[in-house]
Amino acid sequence: MSGSMEFLLWTKGPMFDIALAIFAIGLFARLAEIFLLGRKPNYAEPRAGEWLPGLRTVFTRTIADPGTFQRASFNVVVGWVWHIGFLIALLLFVPHAELIKGLFGIAWPALPNPVVDLVTAITLIALVATLVHRLTHPVKQRISTIEDYLVWTVVFLVVLTGYLAYHRLVNPYPVALGMHILMAEILLIILPFTKLTHIFTTFIARWYNGAAFGRKGVQS
Amino acid sequence: MPVRKTPDKTLGESLRDHGLSRRGFLKFCAATASMMALPPSMVPVIAAALDAARRPSVIWLSFQECTGCTESLTRSHAPTLEDLILNIISLDYHHTLQAAAGEAAEEARLQAMEDNKGEYLVIVDGSIPGPDSNPGFSTVAGQSNYDILMETVEHAAAVIAVGTCAAFGGLPQANPNPTGARSVMDLVKDKPVINVSGCPPIPMVITGVLTHYLTFGRLPELDAYHRPLAFFGQSIHDRCYRRPFYDRGLFAESFDDEGAKLGWCLYRLGCKGPSTYNACATMKWNDGTSWPIESGHPCLGCSEPSFWDAGGFYEPLSVPITATSGAILAAGALGAVVGGAATVLAKKETKTIVAHRQPVTVEELEDKL
Amino acid sequence: MSELTLERGLAAFRAEIDAPTAAFFSSCVHCGICAQSCPFYLETGDPKYTPILKLEPLRLVWENEFTLWGKLKGLFGLQQKVTDEMLAEWEELLYDSCSMCGRCSLVCPVGNDLAYMIRKSREGMVQSGHAPEGLIAASVRAIQTGSPMGLQWKTLAVQIKHVEDSTGMEVPVDKAGVDYLVLLSSMEIINFPEYLEAIAKIFDHAGVTWTLSTQCFEATNAGIQIGNKDIAAQLVERVVAAAEKLKVANVISPECGHAYTAIRWEGPNLIGRPYPFRVFHIIEVLDELRAAGRIQTEGMESDRLSMHDPCNLARKSGVIQQQRNLMNLVADNFVELKEHGKFQWCCGAGGGVSSNERAEPLKLAAFKRKKAQIEEVAPERMVTMCATCRTQLEEGLEEFNMEIPVVGLTEMIADHLVEKEAREHE
């Protein structure tokens, strides 16, 4: 017998374990792949240390410089909106906060549901905007690959199914919730093997960038 | 031998014999109609149908169960529709309720089957050790549950699985399911099976289903789990009086915090209301007195399949069932080893490449000019 | 005889992949913002000049050979391989349309240091035989004659003579144990002879001991521009040998951007050891002298001046405040370009573009970004401190009929030195 509840329990049980295992193995493999490559020793006399400028860039690069903001405001703003929206929905929605607490024992305050609901709606609109931009901007058209569209689809479906489940727009509810969990699991599974890795490697990349520039006396 | 035979009286006659007034009867019909979400115009139809209906013979089989379902039916308070319903059917066999014992009791079952071939209803509570299980796990009069079930349903009109054990396997089927417990639906494939799940099920739902059967001569509309839609069509969450708190994001976070005292949503305390389909929120228990959420306890999701294995009762719905942070760490460590090994190999390769990297000479460059 | 092949190119790509490269490629989300920082894209509007796209060959080698996923793809024959045809197509992208200005590295939201990887990619391009002719010729000349322009010491000797005649000062040559070994760039010697005279005057004024070396006067490094370690290392070794022979504690890189980054940042790594001396850009030295009160100036330039920061000096080496201190010493009416310092825009000629005749139209196109910046503040003259930038600014402004002269900062300082006699009278 395989009904909606069995589907939900499968996504919450074995499938979640599989997804998490692939995610953890893949991600750590990826990180090992990066770090073990190492860097060649640098004999040039530094102007400054690497750690502090590196760490500073990890944070500062989140905000575009004024010139870039002006030249690519749509790209920057929409990117910001959906990233922040996604993070809010991911970390500050009560069921998600409970999931993290259940898994890792770390808890933090969550936002009231209507707030997350609004944020999610905005995120969905922003995600559609990013797709339109990707399909129409000459640079993005030229550099986009199948992977970009695949990742967009998965991310969009994660948010969309979450939205549908919250509003109970799909019946029965275990199907709605199961679809959402399954999409999130697909996201976890593809994360280490696609550009989604940037969720983690961005901070490494930024650090290397900041360190290299900082060493030469420039805060990047 | 006091073999009970299906009386020849109609249901209406039988009820009047029991002192039920016409007014009371109509009231019962109206309540039943509203409970089953039927329009008021159906009340006379129900009344007429019930009035003329013959009391059906019912055989109640109890297998791997706790008698909670029977308790639920019989211990409800007066004035009970349940009482009435027990009077409007001819309950020819029921371990707990019947006066007969031993061979007489079994004889009653066989007699009822014989007399009402093709017309009797079978109600089952409790799960059944499957055909591949040790038949000795659960027997009645030396006969395995499985054999009794198959023998009894053979000429039944329909089977009603009462309680989550009968409907979905319930507690006996919970991991690791030592008896190989199966639900009625798993085993009975050639008869209509209707599931009235719940641990225990709401008594009125059982009467509702019987009434429907008597009124319309067929089983009510069912959901994907063979549950009557009239009672299982909406989730606890959708009809919960605490729902506004959920919508506003107001949650109790422990059983004695301010939120709990103010009656806020119990999601964070593990309420499975959002994914549970049952009528508790509207019909309540103990004659409409209260229901679990109203008394401050999260819904356990008892009317859903596998509710024992669906994660901790006090874990919120969003928490995965089996994954632990330790397992994630272990997987991560494995990943680091795999990735590390791959990189070390790649690096070794690269090192030889670098070692064999041929320096570019000016002559080679000149060649390109 | 051995030749440059695809196999050697791929080996060179492999040898270049390190942790930062892997982190960068892992992080790219194809947002396309790097294009908004690239003068070659912005001024041509052709999306093929998007910086991250220029790195595709290196990225493919990384994905195919340094990731688990890429190797899995390989098992199913799904890898896209780097081919000779691809590299031939990418030659224009990696050389003609990239001045390695590093602006994209500063703008990339995920922090990718794209210029760092362009430099790496060029290693593979050279080894596979896909470097532009102009840069190959410059590299060959640099190795064979000591100068990428084929300039000989005798040409410089004539100029030294000329400076000595006009100033009455001695230009020190092969003096051991002095404070500074001064390097020059061929382009300066040919296009801007005033530079040598200017430092002779300033060092005399400040009482600094210095010398030129007959063994090595050339600071530029064609090996860095073409992107080959072997050539680059040989050129750096010449400087190191000259400095060690003369036992100087400091080496001064001239008003040339890439020469400075080559010897300051890449040099020690090319030869695999730290230097026994320190390296400065002339502007750093001048600002130190200024700070120490060893430069006395008089009079101010009163016309409206603006300044072009060379990428190699500002963004890529952190020399940003120094040139402003010096400007303020001698200029009354100095106005900054809108985006300056680490966020300045490239003139379009760096990274070997100017040595690559084929890239002439692109070089001019990229200049339009600078031109627009200059038009925005409408200065009467431009000041800069890199011979390549200066040449590009002069040629570009002329092309667009803009009557804005370009001057070197060192010369401008030299013009305002208090006369020695006057100082002695005080």
CSV table of C-alpha atoms in Angstrom, one decimal, chain A:
chain,number,residue,atom,x,y,z
A,1,MET,CA,0.0,0.0,0.0
A,2,SER,CA,1.4,3.3,-0.9
A,3,GLY,CA,-0.5,6.4,-0.1
A,4,SER,CA,0.1,10.0,0.7
A,5,MET,CA,1.2,9.3,4.3
A,6,GLU,CA,3.6,6.6,3.2
A,7,PHE,CA,5.1,9.1,0.8
A,8,LEU,CA,5.4,11.7,3.5
A,9,LEU,CA,7.0,9.2,5.9
A,10,TRP,CA,9.4,8.1,3.1
A,11,THR,CA,10.5,11.6,2.5
A,12,LYS,CA,10.9,12.2,6.2
A,13,GLY,CA,12.6,8.9,6.8
A,14,PRO,CA,14.8,6.9,4.4
A,15,MET,CA,14.9,9.5,1.7
A,16,PHE,CA,15.9,12.2,4.1
A,17,ASP,CA,18.7,10.0,5.3
A,18,ILE,CA,19.9,9.2,1.8
A,19,ALA,CA,19.8,12.8,0.8
A,20,LEU,CA,21.6,14.0,3.9
A,21,ALA,CA,24.2,11.3,3.4
A,22,ILE,CA,24.8,12.2,-0.2
A,23,PHE,CA,24.9,15.8,0.7
A,24,ALA,CA,27.4,15.3,3.6
A,25,ILE,CA,29.6,13.0,1.6
A,26,GLY,CA,29.5,15.1,-1.5
A,27,LEU,CA,30.1,18.4,0.3
A,28,PHE,CA,33.0,17.2,2.4
A,29,ALA,CA,34.5,15.5,-0.6
A,30,ARG,CA,34.2,18.8,-2.4
A,31,LEU,CA,35.8,20.7,0.4
A,32,ALA,CA,38.6,18.2,0.7
A,33,GLU,CA,39.1,18.5,-3.0
A,34,ILE,CA,39.5,22.2,-2.7
A,35,PHE,CA,41.7,22.4,0.5
A,36,LEU,CA,44.0,19.5,-0.3
A,37,LEU,CA,45.1,21.2,-3.5
A,38,GLY,CA,46.7,23.8,-1.3
A,39,ARG,CA,48.6,26.9,-2.3
A,40,LYS,CA,52.2,27.4,-3.4
A,41,PRO,CA,54.3,29.2,-0.9
A,42,ASN,CA,54.4,32.9,-1.5
A,43,TYR,CA,57.9,34.4,-1.1
A,44,ALA,CA,56.9,38.0,-2.0
A,45,GLU,CA,57.2,40.4,1.0
A,46,PRO,CA,53.6,41.0,2.2
A,47,ARG,CA,52.2,44.4,3.0
A,48,ALA,CA,49.7,43.0,5.4
A,49,GLY,CA,48.5,39.7,6.8
A,50,GLU,CA,46.1,37.5,5.0
A,51,TRP,CA,43.6,36.5,7.7
A,52,LEU,CA,42.1,39.8,8.5
A,53,PRO,CA,41.6,41.1,5.0
A,54,GLY,CA,40.4,37.7,4.0
A,55,LEU,CA,37.8,37.6,6.7
A,56,ARG,CA,36.8,41.2,5.9
A,57,THR,CA,36.2,40.3,2.3
A,58,VAL,CA,34.1,37.3,3.4
A,59,PHE,CA,31.6,39.9,4.7
A,60,THR,CA,32.2,43.0,2.6
A,61,ARG,CA,31.7,41.2,-0.7
A,62,THR,CA,28.1,40.7,0.2
A,63,ILE,CA,27.5,44.3,-0.8
A,64,ALA,CA,28.2,45.5,-4.3
A,65,ASP,CA,30.4,48.5,-4.7
A,66,PRO,CA,28.5,51.7,-5.8
A,67,GLY,CA,29.6,51.5,-9.4
A,68,THR,CA,28.6,47.9,-9.9
A,69,PHE,CA,25.4,48.6,-8.1
A,70,GLN,CA,24.6,51.3,-10.6
A,71,ARG,CA,25.6,49.3,-13.6
A,72,ALA,CA,23.9,46.1,-12.6
A,73,SER,CA,21.2,47.3,-10.1
A,74,PHE,CA,18.6,44.8,-11.3
A,75,ASN,CA,20.9,41.9,-11.0
A,76,VAL,CA,22.2,42.9,-7.6
A,77,VAL,CA,18.8,43.8,-6.1
A,78,VAL,CA,17.0,40.8,-7.3
A,79,GLY,CA,19.8,38.6,-6.3
A,80,TRP,CA,19.8,40.1,-2.9
A,81,VAL,CA,16.0,39.9,-2.5
A,82,TRP,CA,15.7,36.3,-3.3
A,83,HIS,CA,18.8,35.2,-1.3
A,84,ILE,CA,17.6,37.0,1.8
A,85,GLY,CA,14.1,35.8,1.2
A,86,PHE,CA,15.3,32.2,0.9
A,87,LEU,CA,17.4,32.5,4.0
A,88,ILE,CA,14.6,33.9,6.0
A,89,ALA,CA,12.2,31.2,4.9
A,90,LEU,CA,14.9,28.5,5.4
A,91,LEU,CA,16.0,29.6,8.9
A,92,LEU,CA,13.2,31.6,10.4
A,93,PHE,CA,10.1,29.6,9.5
A,94,VAL,CA,8.9,27.8,12.7
A,95,PRO,CA,8.8,24.2,11.2
A,96,HIS,CA,12.4,24.8,9.7
A,97,ALA,CA,13.7,26.1,13.0
A,98,GLU,CA,12.2,23.0,14.7
A,99,LEU,CA,13.9,20.8,12.1
A,100,ILE,CA,17.3,22.3,12.8
A,101,LYS,CA,16.7,22.0,16.5
A,102,GLY,CA,15.6,18.4,16.1
A,103,LEU,CA,18.7,17.6,14.0
A,104,PHE,CA,21.4,19.6,15.7
A,105,GLY,CA,19.9,20.8,18.9
A,106,ILE,CA,20.6,24.4,18.0
A,107,ALA,CA,17.6,26.7,18.4
A,108,TRP,CA,16.8,30.3,17.6
A,109,PRO,CA,13.7,32.4,17.5
A,110,ALA,CA,11.6,32.2,14.4
A,111,LEU,CA,9.4,34.7,12.7
A,112,PRO,CA,5.6,34.7,12.7
A,113,ASN,CA,4.1,32.7,9.9
A,114,PRO,CA,2.5,35.6,8.0
A,115,VAL,CA,5.8,37.3,7.8
A,116,VAL,CA,7.5,34.2,6.3
A,117,ASP,CA,4.6,33.8,4.0
A,118,LEU,CA,5.0,37.3,2.6
A,119,VAL,CA,8.7,36.8,2.3
A,120,THR,CA,8.2,33.6,0.5
A,121,ALA,CA,5.9,35.2,-2.0
A,122,ILE,CA,8.4,37.9,-2.7
A,123,THR,CA,11.1,35.3,-3.0
A,124,LEU,CA,9.1,33.5,-5.6
A,125,ILE,CA,8.6,36.6,-7.6
A,126,ALA,CA,12.3,37.5,-7.4
A,127,LEU,CA,13.2,34.0,-8.5
A,128,VAL,CA,11.0,34.4,-11.6
A,129,ALA,CA,12.7,37.7,-12.2
A,130,THR,CA,16.1,36.0,-12.1
A,131,LEU,CA,14.9,33.5,-14.7
A,132,VAL,CA,13.6,36.2,-17.0
A,133,HIS,CA,16.9,38.1,-16.6
A,134,ARG,CA,18.9,34.9,-17.3
A,135,LEU,CA,16.8,34.3,-20.4
A,136,THR,CA,17.0,37.8,-21.7
A,137,HIS,CA,20.3,39.5,-20.7
A,138,PRO,CA,22.9,38.9,-23.4
A,139,VAL,CA,25.7,38.0,-20.9
A,140,LYS,CA,23.6,35.7,-18.9
A,141,GLN,CA,22.3,34.1,-22.1
A,142,ARG,CA,25.8,33.5,-23.3
A,143,ILE,CA,27.2,32.0,-20.0
A,144,SER,CA,24.2,30.0,-18.8
A,145,THR,CA,24.4,26.3,-19.0
A,146,ILE,CA,21.8,23.5,-18.5
A,147,GLU,CA,23.0,23.3,-15.0
A,148,ASP,CA,21.9,26.9,-14.3
A,149,TYR,CA,18.4,26.1,-15.4
A,150,LEU,CA,18.3,22.9,-13.5
A,151,VAL,CA,19.5,24.5,-10.3
A,152,TRP,CA,17.0,27.4,-10.8
A,153,THR,CA,14.2,24.8,-11.3
A,154,VAL,CA,15.1,22.9,-8.1
A,155,VAL,CA,15.4,26.0,-6.0
A,156,PHE,CA,12.2,27.4,-7.4
A,157,LEU,CA,10.3,24.2,-6.8
A,158,VAL,CA,11.6,24.0,-3.2
A,159,VAL,CA,10.2,27.4,-2.5
A,160,LEU,CA,7.0,26.9,-4.5
A,161,THR,CA,6.2,23.5,-2.9
A,162,GLY,CA,6.8,25.1,0.5
A,163,TYR,CA,4.4,27.9,-0.3
A,164,LEU,CA,1.8,25.4,-1.6
A,165,ALA,CA,2.2,23.2,1.5
A,166,TYR,CA,1.9,26.2,3.8
A,167,HIS,CA,-1.2,27.3,2.2
A,168,ARG,CA,-2.5,23.7,1.9
A,169,LEU,CA,-3.2,24.2,-1.8
A,170,VAL,CA,-2.4,20.6,-2.6
A,171,ASN,CA,-4.5,17.8,-1.2
A,172,PRO,CA,-4.0,15.6,0.8
A,173,TYR,CA,-1.6,17.6,2.9
A,174,PRO,CA,0.9,14.8,3.3
A,175,VAL,CA,1.5,14.9,-0.5
A,176,ALA,CA,2.1,18.7,-0.3
A,177,LEU,CA,4.5,18.4,2.6
A,178,GLY,CA,6.1,15.3,1.1
A,179,MET,CA,6.7,17.1,-2.2
A,180,HIS,CA,8.3,20.0,-0.4
A,181,ILE,CA,10.6,17.8,1.6
A,182,LEU,CA,11.4,15.8,-1.5
A,183,MET,CA,12.4,18.9,-3.4
A,184,ALA,CA,14.5,20.1,-0.5
A,185,GLU,CA,16.2,16.7,-0.5
A,186,ILE,CA,16.8,16.9,-4.3
A,187,LEU,CA,18.4,20.2,-3.6
A,188,LEU,CA,20.6,18.7,-0.9
A,189,ILE,CA,21.6,15.9,-3.3
A,190,ILE,CA,22.6,18.1,-6.2
A,191,LEU,CA,24.1,20.7,-4.0
A,192,PRO,CA,27.7,19.3,-3.8
A,193,PHE,CA,27.8,18.6,-7.5
A,194,THR,CA,26.5,21.9,-8.9
A,195,LYS,CA,27.0,25.6,-8.5
A,196,LEU,CA,24.9,25.3,-5.4
A,197,THR,CA,28.2,24.5,-3.7
A,198,HIS,CA,28.8,28.2,-3.7
A,199,ILE,CA,26.6,28.3,-0.6
A,200,PHE,CA,29.7,27.0,1.2
A,201,THR,CA,32.6,27.7,-1.1
A,202,THR,CA,31.7,31.4,-1.6
A,203,PHE,CA,33.2,32.1,1.8
A,204,ILE,CA,36.3,30.2,0.9
A,205,ALA,CA,36.6,32.0,-2.4
A,206,ARG,CA,36.0,35.4,-0.8
A,207,TRP,CA,38.6,34.6,1.8
A,208,TYR,CA,41.2,33.7,-0.8
A,209,ASN,CA,40.4,36.8,-2.7
A,210,GLY,CA,40.6,39.0,0.3
A,211,ALA,CA,43.8,37.4,1.4
A,212,ALA,CA,45.5,37.7,-1.9
A,213,PHE,CA,44.5,41.4,-2.3
A,214,GLY,CA,45.0,42.1,1.4
A,215,ARG,CA,48.5,40.7,1.3
A,216,LYS,CA,49.2,43.3,-1.4
A,217,GLY,CA,47.7,46.1,0.7
A,218,VAL,CA,44.3,46.3,-1.0
A,219,GLN,CA,41.1,45.6,0.8
A,220,SER,CA,39.1,43.8,-1.8
